[in-house]
Amino acid sequence: MLDGSANTGEFSPRQNEVLEAALHLLVAGGEKALTTSGLARAANCSKESLYKWFGDRDGLLSAMITHQAAKVRAYEPAGERLSTDDLRKHLLRFASDLLDVLHGDVSLALNRLAIGQTSRDGAKLGELLLERGRRQIDRRARALLDHGRRDGLLQFESGAEAYEALYGLIVADLHVRMLLGETIDTKTYAARAEKAVTAFLKLYGTEKTIAAM
């Protein structure tokens, strides 16, 4: 079976609740609202617990990003062969999750904060977003593409290039537009995911995959 959970297993259910509270604080009040005291009150826990679980502020931010990235659900190969229908369903789930997470208020707030910090305090948060966010999502999606190639459904020489093509078809310039304040109708996401996956399979699908489509 393939894991459809949004929890990476790194955190307990209680810790996940605290991280959700931290993300809500960030969205509602910005960087200044994300204090140890404020989070302890919002999550109904002690400051000692926060330090024990997440360490310093960088540790908390890293955990928040990991928790957020895990909402793009993991693909975990378990040895079974994929059918064309299986591959398409997994790609659609990835595309839908990616759009929902990347263009949600939380991710936009984290990215805007990282952009603001880059010119002021270095690029620490940006590095965390790349390492604990984007690269973790990339790794799980690449596992799906590699599995599809192994089972004769996809053909590519470079998994990295194939993944970048998939990511570009799904996201395009939406993220930049939303960071700049444009409002995108979330009702269009399902159709966008469908269009992106269809285009990707036409580009990288084998004859077997294209015939099944």
GROMACS .gro file of C-alpha atoms in nm:
model
  213
    1MET     CA    1   0.000   0.000   0.000
    2LEU     CA    2   0.103   0.361  -0.051
    3ASP     CA    3   0.107   0.602   0.237
    4GLY     CA    4  -0.155   0.875   0.201
    5SER     CA    5  -0.088   1.029   0.539
    6ALA     CA    6  -0.001   1.395   0.579
    7ASN     CA    7   0.208   1.313   0.885
    8THR     CA    8   0.575   1.233   0.829
    9GLY     CA    9   0.594   1.055   1.163
   10GLU     CA   10   0.852   1.302   1.291
   11PHE     CA   11   0.607   1.457   1.535
   12SER     CA   12   0.350   1.328   1.781
   13PRO     CA   13  -0.018   1.424   1.739
   14ARG     CA   14   0.022   1.679   2.020
   15GLN     CA   15   0.329   1.831   1.859
   16ASN     CA   16   0.142   1.854   1.529
   17GLU     CA   17  -0.135   2.046   1.707
   18VAL     CA   18   0.123   2.291   1.845
   19LEU     CA   19   0.280   2.336   1.501
   20GLU     CA   20  -0.062   2.410   1.353
   21ALA     CA   21  -0.113   2.674   1.621
   22ALA     CA   22   0.227   2.823   1.537
   23LEU     CA   23   0.137   2.842   1.169
   24HIS     CA   24  -0.193   3.012   1.249
   25LEU     CA   25  -0.012   3.268   1.465
   26LEU     CA   26   0.228   3.344   1.182
   27VAL     CA   27  -0.053   3.395   0.931
   28ALA     CA   28  -0.263   3.607   1.169
   29GLY     CA   29   0.005   3.827   1.319
   30GLY     CA   30   0.325   3.790   1.119
   31GLU     CA   31   0.672   3.730   1.255
   32LYS     CA   32   0.620   3.938   1.570
   33ALA     CA   33   0.328   3.720   1.678
   34LEU     CA   34   0.539   3.406   1.673
   35THR     CA   35   0.684   3.421   2.022
   36THR     CA   36   0.736   3.142   2.273
   37SER     CA   37   0.491   3.300   2.517
   38GLY     CA   38   0.232   3.361   2.248
   39LEU     CA   39   0.257   3.009   2.114
   40ALA     CA   40   0.240   2.857   2.463
   41ARG     CA   41  -0.087   3.045   2.523
   42ALA     CA   42  -0.234   2.966   2.182
   43ALA     CA   43  -0.146   2.596   2.202
   44ASN     CA   44  -0.219   2.561   2.576
   45CYS     CA   45   0.121   2.416   2.656
   46SER     CA   46   0.425   2.521   2.858
   47LYS     CA   47   0.727   2.706   2.724
   48GLU     CA   48   0.939   2.425   2.865
   49SER     CA   49   0.760   2.178   2.638
   50LEU     CA   50   0.824   2.401   2.338
   51TYR     CA   51   1.197   2.417   2.409
   52LYS     CA   52   1.208   2.042   2.471
   53TRP     CA   53   1.029   1.957   2.146
   54PHE     CA   54   1.168   2.215   1.906
   55GLY     CA   55   1.467   2.385   2.067
   56ASP     CA   56   1.531   2.744   1.963
   57ARG     CA   57   1.341   2.963   1.718
   58ASP     CA   58   1.519   2.814   1.417
   59GLY     CA   59   1.423   2.468   1.539
   60LEU     CA   60   1.059   2.574   1.568
   61LEU     CA   61   1.059   2.726   1.219
   62SER     CA   62   1.221   2.412   1.079
   63ALA     CA   63   0.954   2.196   1.242
   64MET     CA   64   0.678   2.423   1.111
   65ILE     CA   65   0.811   2.392   0.757
   66THR     CA   66   0.848   2.014   0.784
   67HIS     CA   67   0.492   1.989   0.916
   68GLN     CA   68   0.360   2.207   0.633
   69ALA     CA   69   0.551   2.019   0.362
   70ALA     CA   70   0.411   1.688   0.490
   71LYS     CA   71   0.067   1.803   0.377
   72VAL     CA   72   0.181   1.719   0.026
   73ARG     CA   73   0.121   1.354   0.096
   74ALA     CA   74   0.406   1.108   0.074
   75TYR     CA   75   0.447   0.842  -0.192
   76GLU     CA   76   0.605   0.533  -0.039
   77PRO     CA   77   0.675   0.246  -0.281
   78ALA     CA   78   0.588  -0.091  -0.132
   79GLY     CA   79   0.700  -0.321  -0.414
   80GLU     CA   80   0.376  -0.346  -0.608
   81ARG     CA   81   0.360  -0.260  -0.978
   82LEU     CA   82   0.180   0.055  -1.085
   83SER     CA   83  -0.089   0.058  -1.351
   84THR     CA   84  -0.139   0.361  -1.573
   85ASP     CA   85  -0.449   0.445  -1.370
   86ASP     CA   86  -0.252   0.417  -1.044
   87LEU     CA   87   0.020   0.647  -1.176
   88ARG     CA   88  -0.230   0.904  -1.295
   89LYS     CA   89  -0.416   0.902  -0.961
   90HIS     CA   90  -0.092   0.950  -0.765
   91LEU     CA   91   0.021   1.232  -0.992
   92LEU     CA   92  -0.317   1.404  -0.959
   93ARG     CA   93  -0.304   1.373  -0.581
   94PHE     CA   94   0.046   1.522  -0.579
   95ALA     CA   95  -0.060   1.808  -0.807
   96SER     CA   96  -0.370   1.886  -0.601
   97ASP     CA   97  -0.183   1.872  -0.269
   98LEU     CA   98   0.098   2.089  -0.406
   99LEU     CA   99  -0.142   2.358  -0.527
  100ASP     CA  100  -0.339   2.355  -0.201
  101VAL     CA  101  -0.027   2.380   0.017
  102LEU     CA  102   0.192   2.607  -0.191
  103HIS     CA  103  -0.080   2.864  -0.249
  104GLY     CA  104  -0.235   2.852   0.098
  105ASP     CA  105  -0.206   3.137   0.346
  106VAL     CA  106   0.055   2.953   0.554
  107SER     CA  107   0.302   2.889   0.274
  108LEU     CA  108   0.258   3.240   0.137
  109ALA     CA  109   0.326   3.385   0.484
  110LEU     CA  110   0.640   3.170   0.526
  111ASN     CA  111   0.772   3.267   0.183
  112ARG     CA  112   0.704   3.637   0.233
  113LEU     CA  113   0.879   3.624   0.569
  114ALA     CA  114   1.178   3.448   0.410
  115ILE     CA  115   1.198   3.706   0.132
  116GLY     CA  116   1.186   3.988   0.386
  117GLN     CA  117   1.460   3.832   0.595
  118THR     CA  118   1.695   3.770   0.304
  119SER     CA  119   1.793   4.133   0.271
  120ARG     CA  120   1.792   4.198   0.645
  121ASP     CA  121   1.923   3.897   0.833
  122GLY     CA  122   2.072   3.666   0.572
  123ALA     CA  123   1.888   3.374   0.416
  124LYS     CA  124   1.837   3.136   0.711
  125LEU     CA  125   1.461   3.095   0.670
  126GLY     CA  126   1.498   3.067   0.294
  127GLU     CA  127   1.748   2.786   0.343
  128LEU     CA  128   1.507   2.610   0.579
  129LEU     CA  129   1.223   2.642   0.328
  130LEU     CA  130   1.440   2.484   0.061
  131GLU     CA  131   1.587   2.207   0.275
  132ARG     CA  132   1.291   2.113   0.496
  133GLY     CA  133   1.015   2.213   0.254
  134ARG     CA  134   1.081   2.207  -0.120
  135ARG     CA  135   1.346   1.933  -0.121
  136GLN     CA  136   1.138   1.701   0.097
  137ILE     CA  137   0.843   1.741  -0.140
  138ASP     CA  138   1.073   1.692  -0.440
  139ARG     CA  139   1.219   1.372  -0.298
  140ARG     CA  140   0.879   1.209  -0.248
  141ALA     CA  141   0.758   1.307  -0.596
  142ARG     CA  142   1.078   1.181  -0.756
  143ALA     CA  143   1.017   0.842  -0.594
  144LEU     CA  144   0.685   0.824  -0.779
  145LEU     CA  145   0.842   0.914  -1.114
  146ASP     CA  146   1.121   0.660  -1.066
  147HIS     CA  147   0.863   0.393  -0.982
  148GLY     CA  148   0.666   0.484  -1.296
  149ARG     CA  149   0.977   0.448  -1.511
  150ARG     CA  150   1.068   0.115  -1.347
  151ASP     CA  151   0.723  -0.020  -1.433
  152GLY     CA  152   0.745   0.090  -1.796
  153LEU     CA  153   0.496   0.377  -1.769
  154LEU     CA  154   0.735   0.673  -1.796
  155GLN     CA  155   1.047   0.731  -2.001
  156PHE     CA  156   1.314   0.989  -1.925
  157GLU     CA  157   1.691   1.013  -1.901
  158SER     CA  158   1.700   1.262  -1.617
  159GLY     CA  159   1.460   1.224  -1.325
  160ALA     CA  160   1.547   1.575  -1.213
  161GLU     CA  161   1.449   1.725  -1.549
  162ALA     CA  162   1.128   1.522  -1.564
  163TYR     CA  163   1.033   1.637  -1.216
  164GLU     CA  164   1.109   2.001  -1.295
  165ALA     CA  165   0.881   1.971  -1.597
  166LEU     CA  166   0.602   1.828  -1.381
  167TYR     CA  167   0.647   2.098  -1.117
  168GLY     CA  168   0.647   2.371  -1.382
  169LEU     CA  169   0.332   2.240  -1.548
  170ILE     CA  170   0.151   2.237  -1.213
  171VAL     CA  171   0.272   2.563  -1.060
  172ALA     CA  172   0.386   2.781  -1.352
  173ASP     CA  173   0.379   3.146  -1.235
  174LEU     CA  174   0.093   3.106  -0.986
  175HIS     CA  175   0.318   3.122  -0.682
  176VAL     CA  176   0.484   3.447  -0.787
  177ARG     CA  177   0.148   3.603  -0.870
  178MET     CA  178   0.004   3.510  -0.532
  179LEU     CA  179   0.313   3.632  -0.346
  180LEU     CA  180   0.252   3.964  -0.519
  181GLY     CA  181  -0.104   3.970  -0.387
  182GLU     CA  182  -0.313   3.835  -0.675
  183THR     CA  183  -0.616   3.632  -0.568
  184ILE     CA  184  -0.654   3.299  -0.746
  185ASP     CA  185  -0.982   3.108  -0.747
  186THR     CA  186  -0.910   2.779  -0.573
  187LYS     CA  187  -1.196   2.619  -0.767
  188THR     CA  188  -0.967   2.617  -1.071
  189TYR     CA  189  -0.708   2.395  -0.901
  190ALA     CA  190  -0.868   2.062  -0.990
  191ALA     CA  191  -0.882   2.147  -1.359
  192ARG     CA  192  -0.528   2.284  -1.345
  193ALA     CA  193  -0.399   1.964  -1.183
  194GLU     CA  194  -0.579   1.752  -1.444
  195LYS     CA  195  -0.437   1.956  -1.732
  196ALA     CA  196  -0.083   1.948  -1.589
  197VAL     CA  197  -0.082   1.572  -1.533
  198THR     CA  198  -0.225   1.503  -1.879
  199ALA     CA  199   0.043   1.721  -2.039
  200PHE     CA  200   0.318   1.554  -1.834
  201LEU     CA  201   0.205   1.204  -1.932
  202LYS     CA  202   0.196   1.303  -2.298
  203LEU     CA  203   0.553   1.432  -2.268
  204TYR     CA  204   0.703   1.150  -2.061
  205GLY     CA  205   0.461   0.859  -2.089
  206THR     CA  206   0.557   0.543  -2.274
  207GLU     CA  207   0.349   0.414  -2.566
  208LYS     CA  208   0.168   0.192  -2.315
  209THR     CA  209   0.075   0.493  -2.100
  210ILE     CA  210  -0.035   0.711  -2.391
  211ALA     CA  211  -0.243   0.430  -2.539
  212ALA     CA  212  -0.419   0.381  -2.204
  213MET     CA  213  -0.500   0.753  -2.191
   0.00000   0.00000   0.00000
